[in-house]
mmCIF file of C-alpha atoms and ligand atoms in Angstrom:
data_model
loop_
_atom_site.group_PDB
_atom_site.id
_atom_site.type_symbol
_atom_site.label_atom_id
_atom_site.label_comp_id
_atom_site.label_asym_id
_atom_site.label_seq_id
_atom_site.Cartn_x
_atom_site.Cartn_y
_atom_site.Cartn_z
ATOM 1 C CA MET A 29 43.019 92.379 89.343
ATOM 2 C CA GLU A 30 46.673 93.796 90.596
ATOM 3 C CA HIS A 31 46.884 91.254 93.222
ATOM 4 C CA ILE A 32 44.534 87.931 92.994
ATOM 5 C CA GLU A 33 44.925 87.748 97.315
ATOM 6 C CA ASN A 34 42.540 90.533 97.291
ATOM 7 C CA ASP A 35 39.878 88.819 95.853
ATOM 8 C CA SER A 36 37.241 89.371 98.650
ATOM 9 C CA GLN A 37 37.102 85.413 99.186
ATOM 10 C CA PHE A 38 40.939 85.959 100.732
ATOM 11 C CA ALA A 39 39.316 88.236 103.351
ATOM 12 C CA GLY A 40 41.409 89.788 106.046
ATOM 13 C CA LEU A 41 44.166 89.473 103.538
ATOM 14 C CA THR A 42 44.994 92.704 101.344
ATOM 15 C CA VAL A 43 48.206 93.086 99.483
ATOM 16 C CA ASN A 44 49.518 96.981 99.135
ATOM 17 C CA SER A 45 51.096 97.694 96.094
ATOM 18 C CA GLY A 46 54.486 97.653 95.676
ATOM 19 C CA VAL A 47 56.836 100.433 95.907
ATOM 20 C CA LYS A 48 59.104 100.979 92.318
ATOM 21 C CA GLN A 49 61.809 99.102 92.416
ATOM 22 C CA PRO A 50 64.603 101.905 92.673
ATOM 23 C CA PRO A 51 67.092 102.310 89.625
ATOM 24 C CA SER A 52 69.710 99.945 89.636
ATOM 25 C CA VAL A 53 71.952 102.417 89.473
ATOM 26 C CA ASN A 54 71.920 105.078 92.588
ATOM 27 C CA PRO A 55 70.989 108.222 91.273
ATOM 28 C CA TYR A 56 71.888 110.363 94.664
ATOM 29 C CA LEU A 57 75.859 109.300 93.670
ATOM 30 C CA THR A 58 75.992 111.565 90.661
ATOM 31 C CA LYS A 59 74.841 114.299 92.602
ATOM 32 C CA ARG A 60 78.339 113.986 95.222
ATOM 33 C CA LYS A 61 81.318 115.858 94.031
ATOM 34 C CA ARG A 62 84.926 114.699 94.076
ATOM 35 C CA LYS A 63 86.592 116.626 96.799
ATOM 36 C CA PRO A 64 89.003 118.848 94.600
ATOM 37 C CA MET A 65 92.844 118.794 95.113
ATOM 38 C CA PRO A 66 93.798 120.459 98.085
ATOM 39 C CA THR A 67 97.051 123.055 97.095
ATOM 40 C CA VAL A 68 100.606 122.347 97.128
ATOM 41 C CA GLY A 69 100.689 124.426 100.307
ATOM 42 C CA GLU A 70 97.355 123.540 101.736
ATOM 43 C CA MET A 71 98.458 119.779 101.267
ATOM 44 C CA VAL A 72 101.949 121.303 103.409
ATOM 45 C CA GLU A 73 100.159 122.718 105.728
ATOM 46 C CA GLY A 74 97.818 119.684 106.195
ATOM 47 C CA ILE A 75 100.833 117.222 107.117
ATOM 48 C CA LEU A 76 102.872 120.047 108.790
ATOM 49 C CA LYS A 77 99.908 119.863 111.746
ATOM 50 C CA GLY A 78 99.710 116.048 111.227
ATOM 51 C CA ASP A 79 96.368 115.754 109.188
ATOM 52 C CA ILE A 80 95.851 112.111 108.206
ATOM 53 C CA THR A 81 93.803 112.860 105.545
ATOM 54 C CA MET A 82 96.055 115.495 104.193
ATOM 55 C CA LEU A 83 98.826 113.145 104.626
ATOM 56 C CA SER A 84 97.279 110.019 102.665
ATOM 57 C CA ARG A 85 96.407 112.376 99.751
ATOM 58 C CA ALA A 86 99.973 113.392 99.551
ATOM 59 C CA VAL A 87 101.070 109.608 99.450
ATOM 60 C CA THR A 88 98.499 108.586 96.974
ATOM 61 C CA LEU A 89 99.698 111.405 94.701
ATOM 62 C CA VAL A 90 103.541 110.290 95.242
ATOM 63 C CA GLU A 91 102.386 106.854 94.396
ATOM 64 C CA SER A 92 100.597 108.236 90.789
ATOM 65 C CA LEU A 93 101.196 107.291 87.728
ATOM 66 C CA SER A 94 100.251 110.444 86.642
ATOM 67 C CA ALA A 95 103.154 113.203 85.650
ATOM 68 C CA ASP A 96 100.511 116.203 86.951
ATOM 69 C CA HIS A 97 100.452 113.950 90.174
ATOM 70 C CA GLN A 98 103.642 113.144 89.949
ATOM 71 C CA ALA A 99 105.304 116.709 89.577
ATOM 72 C CA ILE A 100 102.710 118.624 92.935
ATOM 73 C CA ALA A 101 103.682 115.258 94.780
ATOM 74 C CA GLN A 102 107.324 116.467 94.219
ATOM 75 C CA GLU A 103 106.853 120.367 94.830
ATOM 76 C CA VAL A 104 104.940 118.388 98.445
ATOM 77 C CA ILE A 105 108.450 116.378 99.683
ATOM 78 C CA GLU A 106 110.381 119.486 98.897
ATOM 79 C CA LYS A 107 108.478 121.527 100.955
ATOM 80 C CA CYS A 108 108.153 119.090 103.770
ATOM 81 C CA LEU A 109 112.456 118.519 103.457
ATOM 82 C CA PRO A 110 113.037 120.724 106.017
ATOM 83 C CA TYR A 111 110.676 119.310 108.485
ATOM 84 C CA SER A 112 111.742 115.894 107.612
ATOM 85 C CA GLY A 113 114.942 113.455 109.200
ATOM 86 C CA ASN A 114 113.774 113.541 112.680
ATOM 87 C CA SER A 115 113.531 109.956 113.235
ATOM 88 C CA ARG A 116 114.092 105.769 114.117
ATOM 89 C CA ARG A 117 113.952 104.828 110.407
ATOM 90 C CA ILE A 118 113.811 100.174 111.200
ATOM 91 C CA GLY A 119 113.627 98.140 108.358
ATOM 92 C CA ILE A 120 112.010 95.097 108.896
ATOM 93 C CA THR A 121 112.396 91.556 107.205
ATOM 94 C CA GLY A 122 111.772 88.092 107.177
ATOM 95 C CA VAL A 123 110.310 85.302 105.256
ATOM 96 C CA PRO A 124 106.800 85.103 104.724
ATOM 97 C CA GLY A 125 105.282 83.472 107.641
ATOM 98 C CA ALA A 126 108.113 83.982 109.877
ATOM 99 C CA GLY A 127 106.352 86.419 111.998
ATOM 100 C CA LYS A 128 106.388 90.072 110.110
ATOM 101 C CA SER A 129 102.469 91.152 110.654
ATOM 102 C CA THR A 130 102.442 89.008 113.970
ATOM 103 C CA SER A 131 105.861 91.169 115.502
ATOM 104 C CA ILE A 132 105.522 94.457 114.093
ATOM 105 C CA ASP A 133 102.206 94.748 115.812
ATOM 106 C CA VAL A 134 103.367 94.387 118.797
ATOM 107 C CA PHE A 135 106.790 95.851 117.827
ATOM 108 C CA GLY A 136 105.009 98.715 117.180
ATOM 109 C CA LEU A 137 102.653 99.409 120.562
ATOM 110 C CA HIS A 138 105.501 98.376 122.673
ATOM 111 C CA VAL A 139 107.348 101.534 121.030
ATOM 112 C CA LEU A 140 104.050 103.628 121.271
ATOM 113 C CA LYS A 141 104.132 103.378 124.872
ATOM 114 C CA SER A 142 106.697 105.554 125.485
ATOM 115 C CA GLY A 143 104.541 108.144 123.257
ATOM 116 C CA GLY A 144 105.081 109.382 120.147
ATOM 117 C CA LYS A 145 103.798 108.789 116.074
ATOM 118 C CA LEU A 146 104.881 105.254 114.139
ATOM 119 C CA ALA A 147 104.099 105.111 110.401
ATOM 120 C CA VAL A 148 104.188 101.978 108.949
ATOM 121 C CA LEU A 149 105.268 101.058 105.427
ATOM 122 C CA ALA A 150 106.322 98.540 102.889
ATOM 123 C CA ILE A 151 108.444 97.834 100.447
ATOM 124 C CA ASP A 152 106.872 95.205 97.911
ATOM 125 C CA PRO A 153 107.831 94.967 94.026
ATOM 126 C CA SER A 154 106.053 91.426 93.161
ATOM 127 C CA SER A 155 102.865 92.122 91.463
ATOM 128 C CA GLU A 156 100.451 89.344 93.236
ATOM 129 C CA ARG A 157 101.241 91.085 95.961
ATOM 130 C CA THR A 158 100.891 93.843 96.070
ATOM 131 C CA LYS A 159 96.998 94.675 96.004
ATOM 132 C CA GLY A 160 97.025 95.759 99.374
ATOM 133 C CA SER A 161 96.497 91.582 100.912
ATOM 134 C CA ILE A 162 99.612 91.001 102.231
ATOM 135 C CA LEU A 163 101.806 93.586 102.976
ATOM 136 C CA GLY A 164 101.131 96.642 104.559
ATOM 137 C CA ASP A 165 97.758 95.592 104.649
ATOM 138 C CA LYS A 166 96.181 96.678 108.078
ATOM 139 C CA THR A 167 94.366 93.607 108.962
ATOM 140 C CA ARG A 168 96.718 92.016 109.650
ATOM 141 C CA MET A 169 98.117 94.263 112.588
ATOM 142 C CA GLU A 170 95.257 94.128 114.248
ATOM 143 C CA LYS A 171 96.003 96.204 117.187
ATOM 144 C CA LEU A 172 98.322 99.276 115.366
ATOM 145 C CA SER A 173 95.551 99.243 112.645
ATOM 146 C CA VAL A 174 93.254 100.943 115.433
ATOM 147 C CA HIS A 175 95.548 102.788 117.049
ATOM 148 C CA PRO A 176 95.645 106.459 116.511
ATOM 149 C CA ALA A 177 99.265 107.209 116.233
ATOM 150 C CA ALA A 178 100.010 104.470 113.979
ATOM 151 C CA PHE A 179 99.580 104.981 110.126
ATOM 152 C CA ILE A 180 99.657 101.756 108.459
ATOM 153 C CA ARG A 181 100.634 102.215 104.231
ATOM 154 C CA PRO A 182 100.828 98.942 102.024
ATOM 155 C CA SER A 183 103.233 99.052 99.202
ATOM 156 C CA PRO A 184 103.302 100.536 96.525
ATOM 157 C CA SER A 185 101.969 98.993 94.133
ATOM 158 C CA ALA A 186 103.340 96.013 91.666
ATOM 159 C CA GLY A 187 106.138 98.424 89.695
ATOM 160 C CA SER A 188 110.152 98.198 89.236
ATOM 161 C CA LEU A 189 111.632 97.187 92.173
ATOM 162 C CA GLY A 190 113.513 101.202 91.916
ATOM 163 C CA GLY A 191 109.975 102.827 91.314
ATOM 164 C CA VAL A 192 108.507 100.944 94.219
ATOM 165 C CA ALA A 193 111.367 101.876 96.484
ATOM 166 C CA ARG A 194 111.483 105.323 95.263
ATOM 167 C CA LYS A 195 108.435 105.949 96.325
ATOM 168 C CA THR A 196 108.172 104.358 99.797
ATOM 169 C CA ARG A 197 111.538 106.897 100.453
ATOM 170 C CA GLU A 198 109.522 109.562 99.496
ATOM 171 C CA THR A 199 106.800 108.381 101.515
ATOM 172 C CA ILE A 200 109.179 108.766 104.802
ATOM 173 C CA VAL A 201 109.884 112.022 104.079
ATOM 174 C CA LEU A 202 106.501 112.818 104.162
ATOM 175 C CA CYS A 203 105.273 110.887 107.453
ATOM 176 C CA GLU A 204 108.399 112.645 109.109
ATOM 177 C CA ALA A 205 107.421 115.849 108.481
ATOM 178 C CA ALA A 206 103.659 114.592 109.860
ATOM 179 C CA GLY A 207 105.459 113.618 112.888
ATOM 180 C CA TYR A 208 106.023 110.159 112.856
ATOM 181 C CA ASN A 209 108.658 109.822 114.957
ATOM 182 C CA ASN A 210 109.293 105.527 114.152
ATOM 183 C CA ILE A 211 109.348 104.634 111.288
ATOM 184 C CA PHE A 212 108.941 100.883 110.354
ATOM 185 C CA VAL A 213 109.624 100.003 106.956
ATOM 186 C CA GLU A 214 108.881 96.146 105.904
ATOM 187 C CA THR A 215 109.952 93.969 103.301
ATOM 188 C CA VAL A 216 109.410 89.751 102.607
ATOM 189 C CA GLY A 217 113.154 88.280 102.769
ATOM 190 C CA VAL A 218 113.165 87.182 99.218
ATOM 191 C CA GLY A 219 114.631 88.408 96.540
ATOM 192 C CA GLN A 220 116.175 91.969 96.430
ATOM 193 C CA SER A 221 113.947 94.414 98.373
ATOM 194 C CA GLU A 222 116.277 94.162 101.198
ATOM 195 C CA THR A 223 118.902 95.967 99.367
ATOM 196 C CA ALA A 224 116.389 98.526 98.991
ATOM 197 C CA VAL A 225 115.072 99.269 102.251
ATOM 198 C CA HIS A 226 118.288 99.015 103.608
ATOM 199 C CA SER A 227 119.721 101.764 102.055
ATOM 200 C CA MET A 228 117.049 103.987 103.443
ATOM 201 C CA VAL A 229 116.521 102.792 106.812
ATOM 202 C CA ASP A 230 119.016 103.251 109.754
ATOM 203 C CA PHE A 231 119.162 99.368 111.296
ATOM 204 C CA PHE A 232 117.623 96.592 109.298
ATOM 205 C CA LEU A 233 116.035 93.998 111.547
ATOM 206 C CA LEU A 234 116.443 90.385 110.217
ATOM 207 C CA ILE A 235 113.277 88.143 111.646
ATOM 208 C CA GLN A 236 114.334 84.922 111.127
ATOM 209 C CA LEU A 237 112.660 81.020 112.100
ATOM 210 C CA ALA A 238 114.257 77.840 114.091
ATOM 211 C CA GLY A 239 113.192 74.555 113.680
ATOM 212 C CA THR A 240 113.807 73.783 110.820
ATOM 213 C CA GLY A 241 117.096 71.795 111.315
ATOM 214 C CA ASP A 242 118.599 74.034 108.348
ATOM 215 C CA GLU A 243 118.669 77.285 109.253
ATOM 216 C CA LEU A 244 121.989 78.518 108.353
ATOM 217 C CA GLN A 245 121.498 77.011 104.334
ATOM 218 C CA GLY A 246 118.100 79.202 103.089
ATOM 219 C CA ILE A 247 119.649 82.566 104.132
ATOM 220 C CA LYS A 248 121.018 84.452 102.280
ATOM 221 C CA ARG A 249 124.642 85.849 102.953
ATOM 222 C CA GLY A 250 123.844 89.133 101.526
ATOM 223 C CA ILE A 251 121.117 89.873 103.959
ATOM 224 C CA MET A 252 122.577 88.985 106.957
ATOM 225 C CA GLU A 253 125.312 90.732 106.343
ATOM 226 C CA MET A 254 123.240 93.661 106.539
ATOM 227 C CA ALA A 255 121.584 93.040 109.335
ATOM 228 C CA ASP A 256 122.177 95.454 112.351
ATOM 229 C CA GLY A 257 120.247 92.632 114.180
ATOM 230 C CA ILE A 258 118.788 88.783 113.743
ATOM 231 C CA VAL A 259 115.815 87.839 116.079
ATOM 232 C CA ILE A 260 114.805 84.271 116.036
ATOM 233 C CA ASN A 261 110.774 84.600 116.306
ATOM 234 C CA LYS A 262 108.679 81.858 117.982
ATOM 235 C CA ALA A 263 110.237 81.320 120.362
ATOM 236 C CA ASP A 264 107.940 79.670 122.474
ATOM 237 C CA GLY A 265 106.630 76.094 123.828
ATOM 238 C CA ASP A 266 108.335 73.411 122.799
ATOM 239 C CA ASN A 267 110.350 75.758 119.995
ATOM 240 C CA VAL A 268 112.318 77.244 122.790
ATOM 241 C CA ASP A 269 115.456 75.309 122.500
ATOM 242 C CA ARG A 270 115.369 75.329 118.971
ATOM 243 C CA ALA A 271 115.188 79.263 118.868
ATOM 244 C CA ARG A 272 118.520 79.240 121.519
ATOM 245 C CA LEU A 273 120.342 76.490 119.289
ATOM 246 C CA ALA A 274 119.558 78.707 115.896
ATOM 247 C CA GLN A 275 120.341 81.573 117.801
ATOM 248 C CA ALA A 276 123.735 79.902 119.033
ATOM 249 C CA GLN A 277 124.446 79.288 115.196
ATOM 250 C CA PHE A 278 123.629 82.607 114.127
ATOM 251 C CA ARG A 279 125.954 84.018 116.313
ATOM 252 C CA SER A 280 128.964 81.762 115.415
ATOM 253 C CA ALA A 281 128.065 82.759 111.806
ATOM 254 C CA LEU A 282 128.038 86.417 111.972
ATOM 255 C CA MET A 283 131.507 85.710 113.908
ATOM 256 C CA LEU A 284 132.677 84.604 110.229
ATOM 257 C CA PHE A 285 131.749 88.285 108.555
ATOM 258 C CA PRO A 286 133.921 91.330 108.685
ATOM 259 C CA PRO A 287 133.164 93.770 111.297
ATOM 260 C CA ALA A 288 130.323 95.809 110.039
ATOM 261 C CA ALA A 289 130.925 99.962 108.701
ATOM 262 C CA SER A 290 129.604 101.102 111.996
ATOM 263 C CA GLY A 291 131.793 99.253 114.212
ATOM 264 C CA TRP A 292 128.589 97.469 115.685
ATOM 265 C CA SER A 293 128.226 94.192 116.141
ATOM 266 C CA PRO A 294 124.865 92.462 115.157
ATOM 267 C CA GLU A 295 123.294 91.557 117.886
ATOM 268 C CA VAL A 296 120.833 87.844 117.733
ATOM 269 C CA LEU A 297 118.132 87.499 120.259
ATOM 270 C CA THR A 298 115.510 85.158 120.457
ATOM 271 C CA TYR A 299 111.239 86.094 121.212
ATOM 272 C CA SER A 300 108.344 85.218 120.693
ATOM 273 C CA GLY A 301 105.755 87.603 118.952
ATOM 274 C CA TYR A 302 102.615 85.775 119.178
ATOM 275 C CA PHE A 303 103.251 85.734 123.004
ATOM 276 C CA GLU A 304 104.633 88.584 123.464
ATOM 277 C CA LEU A 305 107.459 87.439 125.117
ATOM 278 C CA GLY A 306 111.081 89.123 124.997
ATOM 279 C CA ILE A 307 110.056 92.202 123.273
ATOM 280 C CA PRO A 308 111.452 94.963 125.567
ATOM 281 C CA GLU A 309 114.511 93.165 125.212
ATOM 282 C CA VAL A 310 114.474 93.423 121.218
ATOM 283 C CA TRP A 311 113.769 97.039 121.732
ATOM 284 C CA ASP A 312 116.784 97.610 124.351
ATOM 285 C CA MET A 313 118.932 96.213 121.200
ATOM 286 C CA ILE A 314 117.536 98.785 119.010
ATOM 287 C CA ASP A 315 118.084 101.468 121.611
ATOM 288 C CA ARG A 316 121.871 100.641 121.876
ATOM 289 C CA TYR A 317 122.326 100.941 118.807
ATOM 290 C CA PHE A 318 120.763 104.255 118.084
ATOM 291 C CA ASP A 319 122.884 105.566 121.151
ATOM 292 C CA PHE A 320 125.904 103.646 119.494
ATOM 293 C CA VAL A 321 126.010 104.667 115.859
ATOM 294 C CA LYS A 322 124.751 108.295 116.895
ATOM 295 C CA ALA A 323 127.919 108.614 119.564
ATOM 296 C CA ASN A 324 130.547 107.083 116.859
ATOM 297 C CA GLY A 325 128.996 109.531 113.832
ATOM 298 C CA TYR A 326 127.768 106.563 112.370
ATOM 299 C CA PHE A 327 124.383 107.420 112.200
ATOM 300 C CA GLU A 328 124.916 111.038 110.029
ATOM 301 C CA ARG A 329 127.116 109.357 107.871
ATOM 302 C CA LYS A 330 124.875 106.910 106.529
ATOM 303 C CA ARG A 331 122.428 109.123 106.211
ATOM 304 C CA SER A 332 123.678 110.979 104.116
ATOM 305 C CA GLU A 333 125.350 108.579 102.083
ATOM 306 C CA GLN A 334 121.890 107.298 101.267
ATOM 307 C CA ALA A 335 120.824 110.544 100.055
ATOM 308 C CA ARG A 336 123.729 110.659 97.795
ATOM 309 C CA TYR A 337 122.288 107.223 96.922
ATOM 310 C CA TRP A 338 118.549 108.139 96.693
ATOM 311 C CA MET A 339 119.763 111.055 93.947
ATOM 312 C CA TYR A 340 121.508 108.923 92.148
ATOM 313 C CA GLU A 341 118.964 105.834 91.891
ATOM 314 C CA THR A 342 115.828 108.533 91.043
ATOM 315 C CA ILE A 343 117.936 109.286 87.756
ATOM 316 C CA ASN A 344 118.436 106.065 87.315
ATOM 317 C CA GLU A 345 114.782 105.336 87.450
ATOM 318 C CA ARG A 346 113.985 108.458 85.265
ATOM 319 C CA LEU A 347 116.240 107.503 82.431
ATOM 320 C CA ARG A 348 115.433 103.859 83.116
ATOM 321 C CA SER A 349 111.161 104.672 82.764
ATOM 322 C CA SER A 350 111.916 107.901 79.950
ATOM 323 C CA PHE A 351 113.892 105.228 78.190
ATOM 324 C CA TYR A 352 111.659 102.011 78.182
ATOM 325 C CA ASN A 353 108.149 103.829 78.350
ATOM 326 C CA ASP A 354 108.662 106.002 75.192
ATOM 327 C CA PRO A 355 106.005 103.772 72.492
ATOM 328 C CA GLU A 356 108.813 104.208 69.634
ATOM 329 C CA ILE A 357 111.461 103.034 71.434
ATOM 330 C CA GLU A 358 109.270 99.729 72.886
ATOM 331 C CA ARG A 359 109.182 99.195 68.745
ATOM 332 C CA ARG A 360 112.495 99.423 68.115
ATOM 333 C CA LEU A 361 113.440 97.133 70.596
ATOM 334 C CA ALA A 362 111.008 94.675 70.198
ATOM 335 C CA GLU A 363 112.135 94.679 66.479
ATOM 336 C CA GLY A 364 116.147 94.730 66.766
ATOM 337 C CA GLU A 365 115.688 91.805 69.620
ATOM 338 C CA ALA A 366 114.305 89.467 66.732
ATOM 339 C CA ARG A 367 116.367 90.608 64.973
ATOM 340 C CA VAL A 368 119.243 89.453 67.594
ATOM 341 C CA LEU A 369 117.264 86.156 68.752
ATOM 342 C CA ALA A 370 117.219 85.277 64.645
ATOM 343 C CA ASN A 371 121.440 86.204 64.551
ATOM 344 C CA ARG A 372 120.622 88.770 61.814
ATOM 345 C CA GLN A 373 122.224 91.567 63.895
ATOM 346 C CA THR A 374 124.709 91.541 66.921
ATOM 347 C CA SER A 375 123.859 92.325 70.494
ATOM 348 C CA PHE A 376 125.579 95.579 70.880
ATOM 349 C CA ALA A 377 124.270 96.984 66.988
ATOM 350 C CA ALA A 378 121.208 96.540 68.164
ATOM 351 C CA ALA A 379 121.484 98.161 71.398
ATOM 352 C CA ARG A 380 123.541 101.321 69.567
ATOM 353 C CA ASP A 381 120.697 101.722 66.793
ATOM 354 C CA VAL A 382 118.293 102.027 70.107
ATOM 355 C CA LEU A 383 120.126 104.523 72.011
ATOM 356 C CA ASP A 384 120.779 105.929 69.354
ATOM 357 C CA PHE A 385 117.551 106.869 68.161
ATOM 358 C CA TYR A 386 116.727 107.564 71.624
ATOM 359 C CA PHE A 387 119.650 110.224 71.511
ATOM 360 C CA SER A 388 118.818 111.760 68.534
ATOM 361 C CA ASP A 389 115.595 111.666 67.788
ATOM 362 C CA ILE A 390 113.978 111.321 70.900
ATOM 363 C CA LEU A 391 115.673 113.093 73.158
ATOM 364 C CA LYS A 392 115.803 116.191 70.777
ATOM 365 C CA LYS A 393 112.320 116.080 69.705
HETATM 366 P P1 GDP B 17 104.763 87.068 108.261
HETATM 367 O O1 GDP B 17 104.328 86.416 106.973
HETATM 368 O O2 GDP B 17 106.075 87.142 108.150
HETATM 369 O O3 GDP B 17 103.954 88.828 108.268
HETATM 370 O O4 GDP B 17 104.233 86.327 108.971
HETATM 371 P P2 GDP B 17 102.433 86.056 109.830
HETATM 372 O O5 GDP B 17 102.659 87.418 110.895
HETATM 373 O O6 GDP B 17 101.772 86.236 109.019
HETATM 374 O O7 GDP B 17 102.318 85.076 110.984
HETATM 375 C C1 GDP B 17 102.579 83.488 110.750
HETATM 376 C C2 GDP B 17 102.056 82.529 111.081
HETATM 377 O O8 GDP B 17 102.489 82.595 112.352
HETATM 378 C C3 GDP B 17 100.241 83.247 111.836
HETATM 379 O O9 GDP B 17 100.071 81.626 111.774
HETATM 380 C C4 GDP B 17 101.135 83.500 113.158
HETATM 381 O O10 GDP B 17 100.210 82.975 113.664
HETATM 382 C C5 GDP B 17 101.754 82.773 113.460
HETATM 383 N N1 GDP B 17 103.071 83.319 114.693
HETATM 384 C C6 GDP B 17 103.450 84.526 114.422
HETATM 385 N N2 GDP B 17 104.727 84.913 115.594
HETATM 386 C C7 GDP B 17 104.230 83.698 115.888
HETATM 387 C C8 GDP B 17 104.802 83.358 117.515
HETATM 388 O O11 GDP B 17 105.592 84.443 118.550
HETATM 389 N N3 GDP B 17 105.010 81.752 117.879
HETATM 390 C C9 GDP B 17 103.781 81.787 117.221
HETATM 391 N N4 GDP B 17 103.859 79.824 117.604
HETATM 392 N N5 GDP B 17 103.619 81.629 115.945
HETATM 393 C C10 GDP B 17 103.570 82.901 115.442
#
């Protein structure tokens, strides 16, 4: 008997035999076809129409490591280039915990109040953060992530800073072609990534915190020098006085710096991203900056300098990856390194040997 419960002694109880266990692999899945890759023309057309799916697919190609994808991506970028440039590119940096995501959420909504569209991109070359968990993660920007006019894209996954930054820079072009007239580029305020962000934005906003008592000590001078605006977040509750004190300290520290090439004197403001206090004031400052640099010609000059910078950066990055990603070079580098470490060859001779091999054998192939 299949089910003991069906014996006559258990009257009133009938157990039907169950349905067959489904296979662990869903057989229907195999029938689902992957969407064919759109052509370059279709992608460009979609992007220019503001189609988010096409934009996302093109960005995925920009980020892809495959040479085929890269080739298509470059074609798409080139076709989009004439439609790009018409945006305000704003870099936002601050140490983890400074309140970048909270602030970007409210800054973003504020910007979108006057219409237009906003893309939030990120640069974070450190591997442990690039799994989409921290920077650019949609869940960190609750309101923006559901806003129809916002496009949020996490940092391209780990790689050299130059590579990650180039991809973000290319993504800016695509977003602008898709009609995003506000671009935020976020980065963690630790390390070199600020320089990369600075080289692709018009305005660089540094988010700082007060209340630690040693405000100015932990700040790398270089980052402060890059900032067009410093904003002290969390100016709420008992923190207001400390934020004001920090504001005064930053203002006097800034006076010691040489004047910026833009002719603009960086401003220092306090605000609260969480309680949404002082947000319009921060944005008024940014508006004033754009008026100022557009009037004195610095805006255009900086953009052309950045274009030149990215031309060389792209060359450097391609040369470096062509060299370091070659398996034979990798092998020879390891051998050379071992000889140098064992004092059997000088660093210069070891470098020359590998480079000679690269120029004479690999490049000629
Ligand atoms: P991020 O790491 O720079 O992106 O910082 P988050 O936006 O994740 O914020 C870090 C923490 O600071 C979170 O717990 C926020 O709730 C808190 N926070 C952010 N902005 C403010 C603010 O304006 N005031 C206060 N009191 N807390 C804030």
